Every structure is written in structure tokens, then in C-alpha cells.
């Protein structure tokens, strides 16, 4: 195992890269002035943009590698991990395959062609840190060998930190919500990837039987089963939760999991079902019609039923009737109506004094803060029988009077 401690890139690599940059500039200047090309000493250079990084125990990281020809010649370069800490593993990959060699083309030729040839990202080095690695600074040495003693070594400085520091997480802005049966719930969640590499997270839930849970990336409309999150980035996810229709009142836990190659992130949502609220209004025979007489109350018996699974409180009865009609109830308020229970209420409907014969609509309603119902009654206003008898009497008196007049005066 290689010892821990602050380590630096080998000075030879630093000088070589400086020489590479300087020679490239010199070659460009030579082309512009028409002078002979300048050739670098040495053959190849292997580098990476970030040779020193921080990782967590158990993590796998990737180093993109660049290769340069310092003398303008083409090379087939053999790659190897010259030294690794004990129990650490690593390999070179390119084009999604594990590789052992890379090729760089030469750029020097006759005339004033540029000397330095650079090929970027020909290969990556994937490094796996064991889960039991202790905190500290470790060194990894990579070797590039073009043959004939033409080699270069790249030293990587890897700092292992505690797993708790910068840990990735899966959180919810409002993890607890409540609503009545039949309500759909929407939770805004976020996955934060604090690792140094991109992660692909598989999404799942352990909802109660009959519940539906779907995941939708923020700003999109398509449900997904997995999602990619860039290194040191975050991704918003909308979690939609639909309870079954017959769900009972109570609190329900919905565990969520996002799993990648390096992380198992957990989140937990809570849905509180406050119950099913439903109330109906009807009559004993189901008829929603009645007969009435002007300026006279007609009684209508109403059945108020709580069809939900939660007690209803403060149920208020009200009406909407034609102008100048009067409607009152035997009870204008029901303090408590238990789940599944019914209660009879009498409504008294009184058409106005000048109502003419015909059909009218009167709406009766019952409502609480959770549920409501209403029924439209057809009220047929009839002519009073008393007035009919009186009219017949009047007619009879008139007939008798006329008969008397004709009998007394008709012969004169």
C-alpha cells in the first residue's frame, strides 16, 4: 500500500507540459514567419485536467485522460496502473470498452507543419475506492509506454473523506399532506448528487396495496422509473400519489428509494386521509314534488343521510324559493350527524298570497364545511277548495236571484 500524505505531480511532467505549450507556440510562430519547424525533445505526454480530487470510501471515480505527441510522431501507447493503494482497483476504458492501448497520430511532416500533436479524451481511468478505506490522502500512478524507453507517468492525488461529509440526499419540500378520500397528492422532491461522478438513480416506492405512485422530472410530463443526475448537481422530481377509492381514514407512510451504483437514498412521505365526506337529501318515497296552496304552509318530510365514514357537524339547511314565498325548517341546523346515520327534517313551504295556479321550483339544501347536497322540488300551486265552494254558492245565488226577477217581472 502506498503511504498517505500530501502528494504533488512529478516535476518532470510539469516541465514537460510547459515545454509542450511553449513548443506549440514556437511552432505556430515558425509557421507564421516561414522559418523551419521546431521539434520537441521527448515523445509523449499523458495528463488529466484534475489530477487531485476528493472521494468517499466505496466510491468509483473517473479521470479523463489526454495524450500528446511532443515530437510530432504517431504512437501506439500501452497503458497500465503503475501503482495503486492496497485493495484499490482501476482500469482504462475508451468507447465504452476496457482498453490497454491508445493511438495518437503524428503531426510533424515536411515543410512548416505544426510539431505538437494533441488528442483529447482518448481514454478514461476508472478508479474504485474500497468501502473500508480510511480517511487520508492516497497516490495513484498511471504509466503510458510508447516503447523504446519513451514513457510518461501521471500521478493522481486522491483524498478520501468521511461518508457523512457532502452526502447525497433525497428530500421533500413538504413530506406530509392531508386530504379527503378521492384526493390526489403531489409532492415536490429533490435528489442531490454530491459525488464527483454522474449517477443514474432507479426510483421506487413501497406504498400500501392499491396506492399508485409515479415519478415525473420537474418541468416534464412523462413518468420515469430512473433518472440521471450530474456530479455535484441536483434534480427535482414530482411524486404523484393516488390513494385507492375505498381508502379508510388514517395516516399512511410511503417510503421512497433512489438507488445508483454508489448511493442508496431514502425518503419518506406521509399522507393523512381525513375520511370520506358525503351527505344526501331526499324524501321517504323519493318524490321531489308536492302540492301547495297560496298563503298556506305545506309540510315536506326530508331525509338527511351521512353516506361518508366520518361524522358531519354543523349541517345547515337553507332554501331558494320564488319571490315572496316562505320556507322554514323544523330544525335549521343539525349539530352532529354520525357516519351512516339519517335524520328527518320537516320543511314548510308557503306560497305567497297572490300565487296563481301553476308549477314552481323550490330548492332545498343542506351543507357543512366538508359536504353538501340539494334537491329541487316541483311545487304545484292549487286553487283552494273553499274558494271554489264560495264561487259555486255565489253563482247559485245569482241564478236564484235572476229566476225570481224573471218570475216577478217577466209578464209585465
PDB file of N, CA, C and O in Angstrom, residues 222-297:
ATOM      1  N   UNK A 222     -43.713  13.304 -18.534  1.00  0.00           N
ATOM      2  CA  UNK A 222     -43.577  11.856 -18.696  1.00  0.00           C
ATOM      3  C   UNK A 222     -43.118  11.207 -17.402  1.00  0.00           C
ATOM      4  O   UNK A 222     -42.153  11.657 -16.778  1.00  0.00           O
ATOM      5  N   UNK A 223     -43.799  10.137 -17.000  1.00  0.00           N
ATOM      6  CA  UNK A 223     -43.390   9.388 -15.815  1.00  0.00           C
ATOM      7  C   UNK A 223     -42.139   8.576 -16.125  1.00  0.00           C
ATOM      8  O   UNK A 223     -41.979   8.044 -17.237  1.00  0.00           O
ATOM      9  N   UNK A 224     -41.233   8.451 -15.146  1.00  0.00           N
ATOM     10  CA  UNK A 224     -39.975   7.736 -15.351  1.00  0.00           C
ATOM     11  C   UNK A 224     -39.758   6.757 -14.204  1.00  0.00           C
ATOM     12  O   UNK A 224     -40.333   6.888 -13.123  1.00  0.00           O
ATOM     13  N   UNK A 225     -38.909   5.759 -14.460  1.00  0.00           N
ATOM     14  CA  UNK A 225     -38.524   4.789 -13.437  1.00  0.00           C
ATOM     15  C   UNK A 225     -37.096   5.016 -12.970  1.00  0.00           C
ATOM     16  O   UNK A 225     -36.672   4.443 -11.969  1.00  0.00           O
ATOM     17  N   UNK A 226     -36.349   5.837 -13.692  1.00  0.00           N
ATOM     18  CA  UNK A 226     -34.972   6.164 -13.301  1.00  0.00           C
ATOM     19  C   UNK A 226     -34.643   7.553 -13.824  1.00  0.00           C
ATOM     20  O   UNK A 226     -35.315   8.067 -14.727  1.00  0.00           O
ATOM     21  N   UNK A 227     -33.575   8.136 -13.254  1.00  0.00           N
ATOM     22  CA  UNK A 227     -33.206   9.491 -13.647  1.00  0.00           C
ATOM     23  C   UNK A 227     -31.712   9.688 -13.460  1.00  0.00           C
ATOM     24  O   UNK A 227     -31.116   9.138 -12.517  1.00  0.00           O
ATOM     25  N   UNK A 228     -31.090  10.421 -14.390  1.00  0.00           N
ATOM     26  CA  UNK A 228     -29.650  10.717 -14.317  1.00  0.00           C
ATOM     27  C   UNK A 228     -29.448  12.079 -13.656  1.00  0.00           C
ATOM     28  O   UNK A 228     -30.139  13.042 -13.989  1.00  0.00           O
ATOM     29  N   UNK A 229     -28.477  12.122 -12.739  1.00  0.00           N
ATOM     30  CA  UNK A 229     -28.145  13.370 -12.051  1.00  0.00           C
ATOM     31  C   UNK A 229     -26.644  13.599 -12.193  1.00  0.00           C
ATOM     32  O   UNK A 229     -25.837  12.737 -11.828  1.00  0.00           O
ATOM     33  N   UNK A 230     -26.261  14.749 -12.729  1.00  0.00           N
ATOM     34  CA  UNK A 230     -24.854  15.061 -12.930  1.00  0.00           C
ATOM     35  C   UNK A 230     -24.117  15.179 -11.596  1.00  0.00           C
ATOM     36  O   UNK A 230     -24.733  15.401 -10.542  1.00  0.00           O
ATOM     37  N   UNK A 231     -22.789  15.050 -11.666  1.00  0.00           N
ATOM     38  CA  UNK A 231     -21.962  15.205 -10.477  1.00  0.00           C
ATOM     39  C   UNK A 231     -22.150  16.586  -9.872  1.00  0.00           C
ATOM     40  O   UNK A 231     -22.246  17.586 -10.590  1.00  0.00           O
ATOM     41  N   UNK A 232     -22.258  16.631  -8.542  1.00  0.00           N
ATOM     42  CA  UNK A 232     -22.408  17.890  -7.806  1.00  0.00           C
ATOM     43  C   UNK A 232     -23.583  18.722  -8.340  1.00  0.00           C
ATOM     44  O   UNK A 232     -23.496  19.944  -8.457  1.00  0.00           O
ATOM     45  N   UNK A 233     -24.667  18.036  -8.662  1.00  0.00           N
ATOM     46  CA  UNK A 233     -25.865  18.714  -9.179  1.00  0.00           C
ATOM     47  C   UNK A 233     -27.097  18.127  -8.508  1.00  0.00           C
ATOM     48  O   UNK A 233     -27.019  17.168  -7.738  1.00  0.00           O
ATOM     49  N   UNK A 234     -28.247  18.722  -8.800  1.00  0.00           N
ATOM     50  CA  UNK A 234     -29.497  18.246  -8.222  1.00  0.00           C
ATOM     51  C   UNK A 234     -30.552  18.113  -9.315  1.00  0.00           C
ATOM     52  O   UNK A 234     -30.433  18.697 -10.383  1.00  0.00           O
ATOM     53  N   UNK A 235     -31.587  17.324  -9.013  1.00  0.00           N
ATOM     54  CA  UNK A 235     -32.673  17.107  -9.967  1.00  0.00           C
ATOM     55  C   UNK A 235     -33.995  17.073  -9.204  1.00  0.00           C
ATOM     56  O   UNK A 235     -34.163  16.302  -8.264  1.00  0.00           O
ATOM     57  N   UNK A 236     -34.936  17.936  -9.612  1.00  0.00           N
ATOM     58  CA  UNK A 236     -36.258  17.942  -8.997  1.00  0.00           C
ATOM     59  C   UNK A 236     -37.133  16.847  -9.581  1.00  0.00           C
ATOM     60  O   UNK A 236     -37.093  16.557 -10.777  1.00  0.00           O
ATOM     61  N   UNK A 237     -37.951  16.224  -8.728  1.00  0.00           N
ATOM     62  CA  UNK A 237     -38.855  15.156  -9.148  1.00  0.00           C
ATOM     63  C   UNK A 237     -40.202  15.378  -8.471  1.00  0.00           C
ATOM     64  O   UNK A 237     -40.271  15.580  -7.258  1.00  0.00           O
ATOM     65  N   UNK A 238     -41.270  15.348  -9.266  1.00  0.00           N
ATOM     66  CA  UNK A 238     -42.621  15.415  -8.711  1.00  0.00           C
ATOM     67  C   UNK A 238     -43.133  14.000  -8.488  1.00  0.00           C
ATOM     68  O   UNK A 238     -43.165  13.192  -9.422  1.00  0.00           O
ATOM     69  N   UNK A 239     -43.508  13.704  -7.247  1.00  0.00           N
ATOM     70  CA  UNK A 239     -44.038  12.382  -6.902  1.00  0.00           C
ATOM     71  C   UNK A 239     -45.553  12.509  -6.754  1.00  0.00           C
ATOM     72  O   UNK A 239     -46.043  13.228  -5.885  1.00  0.00           O
ATOM     73  N   UNK A 240     -46.284  11.832  -7.635  1.00  0.00           N
ATOM     74  CA  UNK A 240     -47.746  11.868  -7.606  1.00  0.00           C
ATOM     75  C   UNK A 240     -48.274  10.622  -6.906  1.00  0.00           C
ATOM     76  O   UNK A 240     -47.881   9.495  -7.242  1.00  0.00           O
ATOM     77  N   UNK A 241     -49.158  10.831  -5.936  1.00  0.00           N
ATOM     78  CA  UNK A 241     -49.683   9.733  -5.117  1.00  0.00           C
ATOM     79  C   UNK A 241     -51.204   9.732  -5.224  1.00  0.00           C
ATOM     80  O   UNK A 241     -51.860  10.744  -4.954  1.00  0.00           O
ATOM     81  N   UNK A 242     -51.773   8.577  -5.624  1.00  0.00           N
ATOM     82  CA  UNK A 242     -53.225   8.434  -5.749  1.00  0.00           C
ATOM     83  C   UNK A 242     -53.685   7.286  -4.849  1.00  0.00           C
ATOM     84  O   UNK A 242     -53.353   6.128  -5.100  1.00  0.00           O
ATOM     85  N   UNK A 243     -54.448   7.576  -3.787  1.00  0.00           N
ATOM     86  CA  UNK A 243     -54.955   6.513  -2.912  1.00  0.00           C
ATOM     87  C   UNK A 243     -56.066   5.731  -3.604  1.00  0.00           C
ATOM     88  O   UNK A 243     -56.699   6.224  -4.544  1.00  0.00           O
ATOM     89  N   UNK A 244     -56.355   4.512  -3.146  1.00  0.00           N
ATOM     90  CA  UNK A 244     -57.496   3.767  -3.698  1.00  0.00           C
ATOM     91  C   UNK A 244     -58.817   4.438  -3.301  1.00  0.00           C
ATOM     92  O   UNK A 244     -58.881   5.190  -2.328  1.00  0.00           O
ATOM     93  N   UNK A 245     -59.885   4.161  -4.056  1.00  0.00           N
ATOM     94  CA  UNK A 245     -61.164   4.823  -3.819  1.00  0.00           C
ATOM     95  C   UNK A 245     -61.748   4.494  -2.448  1.00  0.00           C
ATOM     96  O   UNK A 245     -62.388   5.337  -1.823  1.00  0.00           O
ATOM     97  N   UNK A 246     -61.527   3.272  -1.975  1.00  0.00           N
ATOM     98  CA  UNK A 246     -62.137   2.848  -0.718  1.00  0.00           C
ATOM     99  C   UNK A 246     -61.204   3.013   0.481  1.00  0.00           C
ATOM    100  O   UNK A 246     -61.371   2.348   1.500  1.00  0.00           O
ATOM    101  N   UNK A 247     -60.219   3.904   0.371  1.00  0.00           N
ATOM    102  CA  UNK A 247     -59.254   4.073   1.455  1.00  0.00           C
ATOM    103  C   UNK A 247     -59.956   4.577   2.710  1.00  0.00           C
ATOM    104  O   UNK A 247     -60.872   5.390   2.662  1.00  0.00           O
ATOM    105  N   UNK A 248     -59.536   4.058   3.852  1.00  0.00           N
ATOM    106  CA  UNK A 248     -60.130   4.450   5.116  1.00  0.00           C
ATOM    107  C   UNK A 248     -59.369   5.612   5.732  1.00  0.00           C
ATOM    108  O   UNK A 248     -58.221   5.895   5.381  1.00  0.00           O
ATOM    109  N   UNK A 249     -60.021   6.240   6.687  1.00  0.00           N
ATOM    110  CA  UNK A 249     -59.406   7.360   7.390  1.00  0.00           C
ATOM    111  C   UNK A 249     -58.163   6.876   8.139  1.00  0.00           C
ATOM    112  O   UNK A 249     -58.134   5.795   8.714  1.00  0.00           O
ATOM    113  N   UNK A 250     -57.091   7.687   8.120  1.00  0.00           N
ATOM    114  CA  UNK A 250     -55.866   7.317   8.834  1.00  0.00           C
ATOM    115  C   UNK A 250     -54.631   7.919   8.193  1.00  0.00           C
ATOM    116  O   UNK A 250     -54.712   8.615   7.174  1.00  0.00           O
ATOM    117  N   UNK A 251     -53.479   7.645   8.802  1.00  0.00           N
ATOM    118  CA  UNK A 251     -52.189   8.121   8.295  1.00  0.00           C
ATOM    119  C   UNK A 251     -51.483   6.985   7.567  1.00  0.00           C
ATOM    120  O   UNK A 251     -51.414   5.861   8.069  1.00  0.00           O
ATOM    121  N   UNK A 252     -50.929   7.288   6.390  1.00  0.00           N
ATOM    122  CA  UNK A 252     -50.281   6.273   5.564  1.00  0.00           C
ATOM    123  C   UNK A 252     -48.857   6.731   5.211  1.00  0.00           C
ATOM    124  O   UNK A 252     -48.650   7.876   4.805  1.00  0.00           O
ATOM    125  N   UNK A 253     -47.896   5.816   5.377  1.00  0.00           N
ATOM    126  CA  UNK A 253     -46.493   6.104   5.071  1.00  0.00           C
ATOM    127  C   UNK A 253     -46.146   5.544   3.702  1.00  0.00           C
ATOM    128  O   UNK A 253     -46.533   4.419   3.354  1.00  0.00           O
ATOM    129  N   UNK A 254     -45.397   6.352   2.923  1.00  0.00           N
ATOM    130  CA  UNK A 254     -44.985   5.939   1.574  1.00  0.00           C
ATOM    131  C   UNK A 254     -43.469   6.096   1.465  1.00  0.00           C
ATOM    132  O   UNK A 254     -42.964   7.181   1.150  1.00  0.00           O
ATOM    133  N   UNK A 255     -42.689   5.045   1.737  1.00  0.00           N
ATOM    134  CA  UNK A 255     -41.225   5.117   1.611  1.00  0.00           C
ATOM    135  C   UNK A 255     -40.805   5.185   0.150  1.00  0.00           C
ATOM    136  O   UNK A 255     -41.363   4.492  -0.708  1.00  0.00           O
ATOM    137  N   UNK A 256     -39.831   6.034  -0.150  1.00  0.00           N
ATOM    138  CA  UNK A 256     -39.263   6.163  -1.487  1.00  0.00           C
ATOM    139  C   UNK A 256     -37.783   5.810  -1.447  1.00  0.00           C
ATOM    140  O   UNK A 256     -37.111   6.046  -0.444  1.00  0.00           O
ATOM    141  N   UNK A 257     -37.280   5.266  -2.560  1.00  0.00           N
ATOM    142  CA  UNK A 257     -35.870   4.902  -2.647  1.00  0.00           C
ATOM    143  C   UNK A 257     -35.318   5.293  -4.011  1.00  0.00           C
ATOM    144  O   UNK A 257     -35.976   5.088  -5.031  1.00  0.00           O
ATOM    145  N   UNK A 258     -34.117   5.871  -3.989  1.00  0.00           N
ATOM    146  CA  UNK A 258     -33.382   6.182  -5.224  1.00  0.00           C
ATOM    147  C   UNK A 258     -32.025   5.486  -5.116  1.00  0.00           C
ATOM    148  O   UNK A 258     -31.234   5.804  -4.230  1.00  0.00           O
ATOM    149  N   UNK A 259     -31.770   4.522  -6.008  1.00  0.00           N
ATOM    150  CA  UNK A 259     -30.578   3.683  -5.908  1.00  0.00           C
ATOM    151  C   UNK A 259     -29.704   3.865  -7.147  1.00  0.00           C
ATOM    152  O   UNK A 259     -30.189   3.773  -8.282  1.00  0.00           O
ATOM    153  N   UNK A 260     -28.409   4.144  -6.929  1.00  0.00           N
ATOM    154  CA  UNK A 260     -27.423   4.200  -8.009  1.00  0.00           C
ATOM    155  C   UNK A 260     -26.315   3.206  -7.684  1.00  0.00           C
ATOM    156  O   UNK A 260     -26.383   2.474  -6.691  1.00  0.00           O
ATOM    157  N   UNK A 261     -25.269   3.213  -8.500  1.00  0.00           N
ATOM    158  CA  UNK A 261     -24.149   2.307  -8.249  1.00  0.00           C
ATOM    159  C   UNK A 261     -23.438   2.638  -6.946  1.00  0.00           C
ATOM    160  O   UNK A 261     -22.830   1.762  -6.318  1.00  0.00           O
ATOM    161  N   UNK A 262     -23.531   3.882  -6.505  1.00  0.00           N
ATOM    162  CA  UNK A 262     -22.801   4.317  -5.309  1.00  0.00           C
ATOM    163  C   UNK A 262     -23.693   4.757  -4.160  1.00  0.00           C
ATOM    164  O   UNK A 262     -23.209   4.927  -3.042  1.00  0.00           O
ATOM    165  N   UNK A 263     -24.963   4.991  -4.418  1.00  0.00           N
ATOM    166  CA  UNK A 263     -25.840   5.549  -3.385  1.00  0.00           C
ATOM    167  C   UNK A 263     -27.117   4.732  -3.243  1.00  0.00           C
ATOM    168  O   UNK A 263     -27.637   4.188  -4.223  1.00  0.00           O
ATOM    169  N   UNK A 264     -27.621   4.673  -2.030  1.00  0.00           N
ATOM    170  CA  UNK A 264     -28.982   4.222  -1.748  1.00  0.00           C
ATOM    171  C   UNK A 264     -29.623   5.313  -0.911  1.00  0.00           C
ATOM    172  O   UNK A 264     -29.381   5.427   0.290  1.00  0.00           O
ATOM    173  N   UNK A 265     -30.421   6.155  -1.578  1.00  0.00           N
ATOM    174  CA  UNK A 265     -31.019   7.315  -0.926  1.00  0.00           C
ATOM    175  C   UNK A 265     -32.476   7.018  -0.591  1.00  0.00           C
ATOM    176  O   UNK A 265     -33.201   6.458  -1.408  1.00  0.00           O
ATOM    177  N   UNK A 266     -32.874   7.398   0.620  1.00  0.00           N
ATOM    178  CA  UNK A 266     -34.234   7.114   1.072  1.00  0.00           C
ATOM    179  C   UNK A 266     -34.976   8.405   1.415  1.00  0.00           C
ATOM    180  O   UNK A 266     -34.373   9.379   1.855  1.00  0.00           O
ATOM    181  N   UNK A 267     -36.266   8.357   1.217  1.00  0.00           N
ATOM    182  CA  UNK A 267     -37.146   9.473   1.544  1.00  0.00           C
ATOM    183  C   UNK A 267     -38.470   8.866   1.996  1.00  0.00           C
ATOM    184  O   UNK A 267     -38.800   7.737   1.614  1.00  0.00           O
ATOM    185  N   UNK A 268     -39.210   9.569   2.796  1.00  0.00           N
ATOM    186  CA  UNK A 268     -40.493   9.038   3.275  1.00  0.00           C
ATOM    187  C   UNK A 268     -41.552  10.124   3.237  1.00  0.00           C
ATOM    188  O   UNK A 268     -41.367  11.220   3.763  1.00  0.00           O
ATOM    189  N   UNK A 269     -42.681   9.801   2.585  1.00  0.00           N
ATOM    190  CA  UNK A 269     -43.818  10.697   2.503  1.00  0.00           C
ATOM    191  C   UNK A 269     -44.926  10.191   3.418  1.00  0.00           C
ATOM    192  O   UNK A 269     -45.028   8.991   3.666  1.00  0.00           O
ATOM    193  N   UNK A 270     -45.757  11.098   3.903  1.00  0.00           N
ATOM    194  CA  UNK A 270     -46.885  10.724   4.748  1.00  0.00           C
ATOM    195  C   UNK A 270     -48.147  11.371   4.212  1.00  0.00           C
ATOM    196  O   UNK A 270     -48.185  12.581   3.965  1.00  0.00           O
ATOM    197  N   UNK A 271     -49.182  10.552   4.013  1.00  0.00           N
ATOM    198  CA  UNK A 271     -50.488  11.030   3.571  1.00  0.00           C
ATOM    199  C   UNK A 271     -51.491  10.764   4.680  1.00  0.00           C
ATOM    200  O   UNK A 271     -51.620   9.631   5.148  1.00  0.00           O
ATOM    201  N   UNK A 272     -52.189  11.802   5.092  1.00  0.00           N
ATOM    202  CA  UNK A 272     -53.211  11.673   6.130  1.00  0.00           C
ATOM    203  C   UNK A 272     -54.583  11.785   5.469  1.00  0.00           C
ATOM    204  O   UNK A 272     -54.943  12.844   4.949  1.00  0.00           O
ATOM    205  N   UNK A 273     -55.324  10.676   5.479  1.00  0.00           N
ATOM    206  CA  UNK A 273     -56.668  10.659   4.912  1.00  0.00           C
ATOM    207  C   UNK A 273     -57.655  11.052   6.004  1.00  0.00           C
ATOM    208  O   UNK A 273     -57.761  10.384   7.041  1.00  0.00           O
ATOM    209  N   UNK A 274     -58.340  12.136   5.791  1.00  0.00           N
ATOM    210  CA  UNK A 274     -59.267  12.637   6.804  1.00  0.00           C
ATOM    211  C   UNK A 274     -60.629  11.964   6.726  1.00  0.00           C
ATOM    212  O   UNK A 274     -61.475  12.177   7.589  1.00  0.00           O
ATOM    213  N   UNK A 275     -60.886  11.159   5.729  1.00  0.00           N
ATOM    214  CA  UNK A 275     -62.124  10.404   5.626  1.00  0.00           C
ATOM    215  C   UNK A 275     -62.896  10.726   4.374  1.00  0.00           C
ATOM    216  O   UNK A 275     -62.508  11.568   3.560  1.00  0.00           O
ATOM    217  N   UNK A 276     -64.068  10.029   4.236  1.00  0.00           N
ATOM    218  CA  UNK A 276     -64.954  10.255   3.108  1.00  0.00           C
ATOM    219  C   UNK A 276     -66.132  11.082   3.580  1.00  0.00           C
ATOM    220  O   UNK A 276     -66.843  10.708   4.514  1.00  0.00           O
ATOM    221  N   UNK A 277     -66.356  12.226   2.943  1.00  0.00           N
ATOM    222  CA  UNK A 277     -67.435  13.128   3.320  1.00  0.00           C
ATOM    223  C   UNK A 277     -68.521  13.084   2.252  1.00  0.00           C
ATOM    224  O   UNK A 277     -68.261  13.366   1.081  1.00  0.00           O
ATOM    225  N   UNK A 278     -69.735  12.734   2.659  1.00  0.00           N
ATOM    226  CA  UNK A 278     -70.834  12.681   1.698  1.00  0.00           C
ATOM    227  C   UNK A 278     -72.157  12.814   2.448  1.00  0.00           C
ATOM    228  O   UNK A 278     -72.353  12.173   3.485  1.00  0.00           O
ATOM    229  N   UNK A 279     -73.059  13.641   1.930  1.00  0.00           N
ATOM    230  CA  UNK A 279     -74.384  13.803   2.515  1.00  0.00           C
ATOM    231  C   UNK A 279     -75.407  13.872   1.391  1.00  0.00           C
ATOM    232  O   UNK A 279     -75.119  14.393   0.300  1.00  0.00           O
ATOM    233  N   UNK A 280     -76.576  13.283   1.629  1.00  0.00           N
ATOM    234  CA  UNK A 280     -77.640  13.314   0.627  1.00  0.00           C
ATOM    235  C   UNK A 280     -78.936  13.819   1.264  1.00  0.00           C
ATOM    236  O   UNK A 280     -79.139  13.736   2.479  1.00  0.00           O
ATOM    237  N   UNK A 281     -79.811  14.352   0.412  1.00  0.00           N
ATOM    238  CA  UNK A 281     -81.129  14.836   0.842  1.00  0.00           C
ATOM    239  C   UNK A 281     -82.183  14.223  -0.066  1.00  0.00           C
ATOM    240  O   UNK A 281     -82.056  14.267  -1.299  1.00  0.00           O
ATOM    241  N   UNK A 282     -83.200  13.623   0.523  1.00  0.00           N
ATOM    242  CA  UNK A 282     -84.270  13.012  -0.262  1.00  0.00           C
ATOM    243  C   UNK A 282     -85.546  12.981   0.580  1.00  0.00           C
ATOM    244  O   UNK A 282     -85.579  13.492   1.705  1.00  0.00           O
ATOM    245  N   UNK A 283     -86.588  12.355   0.043  1.00  0.00           N
ATOM    246  CA  UNK A 283     -87.829  12.129   0.785  1.00  0.00           C
ATOM    247  C   UNK A 283     -88.004  10.633   0.998  1.00  0.00           C
ATOM    248  O   UNK A 283     -87.310   9.822   0.369  1.00  0.00           O
ATOM    249  N   UNK A 284     -88.926  10.256   1.832  1.00  0.00           N
ATOM    250  CA  UNK A 284     -89.104   8.834   2.153  1.00  0.00           C
ATOM    251  C   UNK A 284     -89.508   8.021   0.934  1.00  0.00           C
ATOM    252  O   UNK A 284     -89.114   6.853   0.793  1.00  0.00           O
ATOM    253  N   UNK A 285     -90.311   8.611   0.042  1.00  0.00           N
ATOM    254  CA  UNK A 285     -90.738   7.880  -1.154  1.00  0.00           C
ATOM    255  C   UNK A 285     -89.952   8.274  -2.399  1.00  0.00           C
ATOM    256  O   UNK A 285     -90.229   7.792  -3.494  1.00  0.00           O
ATOM    257  N   UNK A 286     -88.965   9.159  -2.243  1.00  0.00           N
ATOM    258  CA  UNK A 286     -88.136   9.555  -3.365  1.00  0.00           C
ATOM    259  C   UNK A 286     -88.743  10.614  -4.257  1.00  0.00           C
ATOM    260  O   UNK A 286     -88.084  11.085  -5.198  1.00  0.00           O
ATOM    261  N   UNK A 287     -89.994  11.017  -3.986  1.00  0.00           N
ATOM    262  CA  UNK A 287     -90.646  12.026  -4.826  1.00  0.00           C
ATOM    263  C   UNK A 287     -90.142  13.413  -4.457  1.00  0.00           C
ATOM    264  O   UNK A 287     -90.013  13.754  -3.279  1.00  0.00           O
ATOM    265  N   UNK A 288     -89.893  14.230  -5.461  1.00  0.00           N
ATOM    266  CA  UNK A 288     -89.445  15.605  -5.251  1.00  0.00           C
ATOM    267  C   UNK A 288     -90.496  16.569  -5.784  1.00  0.00           C
ATOM    268  O   UNK A 288     -90.207  17.503  -6.540  1.00  0.00           O
ATOM    269  N   UNK A 289     -91.731  16.342  -5.365  1.00  0.00           N
ATOM    270  CA  UNK A 289     -92.834  17.220  -5.778  1.00  0.00           C
ATOM    271  C   UNK A 289     -93.891  17.229  -4.686  1.00  0.00           C
ATOM    272  O   UNK A 289     -93.998  16.303  -3.875  1.00  0.00           O
ATOM    273  N   UNK A 290     -94.670  18.290  -4.685  1.00  0.00           N
ATOM    274  CA  UNK A 290     -95.759  18.404  -3.711  1.00  0.00           C
ATOM    275  C   UNK A 290     -96.777  19.428  -4.200  1.00  0.00           C
ATOM    276  O   UNK A 290     -96.483  20.240  -5.088  1.00  0.00           O
ATOM    277  N   UNK A 291     -97.959  19.352  -3.597  1.00  0.00           N
ATOM    278  CA  UNK A 291     -98.997  20.333  -3.901  1.00  0.00           C
ATOM    279  C   UNK A 291     -99.043  21.358  -2.785  1.00  0.00           C
ATOM    280  O   UNK A 291     -98.789  21.047  -1.612  1.00  0.00           O
ATOM    281  N   UNK A 292     -99.384  22.591  -3.136  1.00  0.00           N
ATOM    282  CA  UNK A 292     -99.463  23.655  -2.132  1.00  0.00           C
ATOM    283  C   UNK A 292    -100.552  24.638  -2.531  1.00  0.00           C
ATOM    284  O   UNK A 292    -101.050  24.633  -3.675  1.00  0.00           O
ATOM    285  N   UNK A 293    -100.905  25.461  -1.543  1.00  0.00           N
ATOM    286  CA  UNK A 293    -101.943  26.464  -1.769  1.00  0.00           C
ATOM    287  C   UNK A 293    -101.418  27.825  -1.360  1.00  0.00           C
ATOM    288  O   UNK A 293    -100.584  27.947  -0.448  1.00  0.00           O
ATOM    289  N   UNK A 294    -101.864  28.834  -2.035  1.00  0.00           N
ATOM    290  CA  UNK A 294    -101.406  30.198  -1.764  1.00  0.00           C
ATOM    291  C   UNK A 294    -101.646  30.564  -0.308  1.00  0.00           C
ATOM    292  O   UNK A 294    -102.718  30.277   0.257  1.00  0.00           O
ATOM    293  N   UNK A 295    -100.607  31.154   0.284  1.00  0.00           N
ATOM    294  CA  UNK A 295    -100.663  31.665   1.658  1.00  0.00           C
ATOM    295  C   UNK A 295    -100.953  30.566   2.691  1.00  0.00           C
ATOM    296  O   UNK A 295    -101.492  30.839   3.763  1.00  0.00           O
ATOM    297  N   UNK A 296    -100.564  29.323   2.347  1.00  0.00           N
ATOM    298  CA  UNK A 296    -100.778  28.211   3.267  1.00  0.00           C
ATOM    299  C   UNK A 296     -99.541  27.308   3.264  1.00  0.00           C
ATOM    300  O   UNK A 296     -98.999  26.990   2.205  1.00  0.00           O
ATOM    301  N   UNK A 297     -99.079  26.913   4.481  1.00  0.00           N
ATOM    302  CA  UNK A 297     -97.879  26.061   4.587  1.00  0.00           C
ATOM    303  C   UNK A 297     -98.199  24.621   4.193  1.00  0.00           C
ATOM    304  O   UNK A 297     -99.249  24.078   4.574  1.00  0.00           O
TER     305      UNK A 297
END
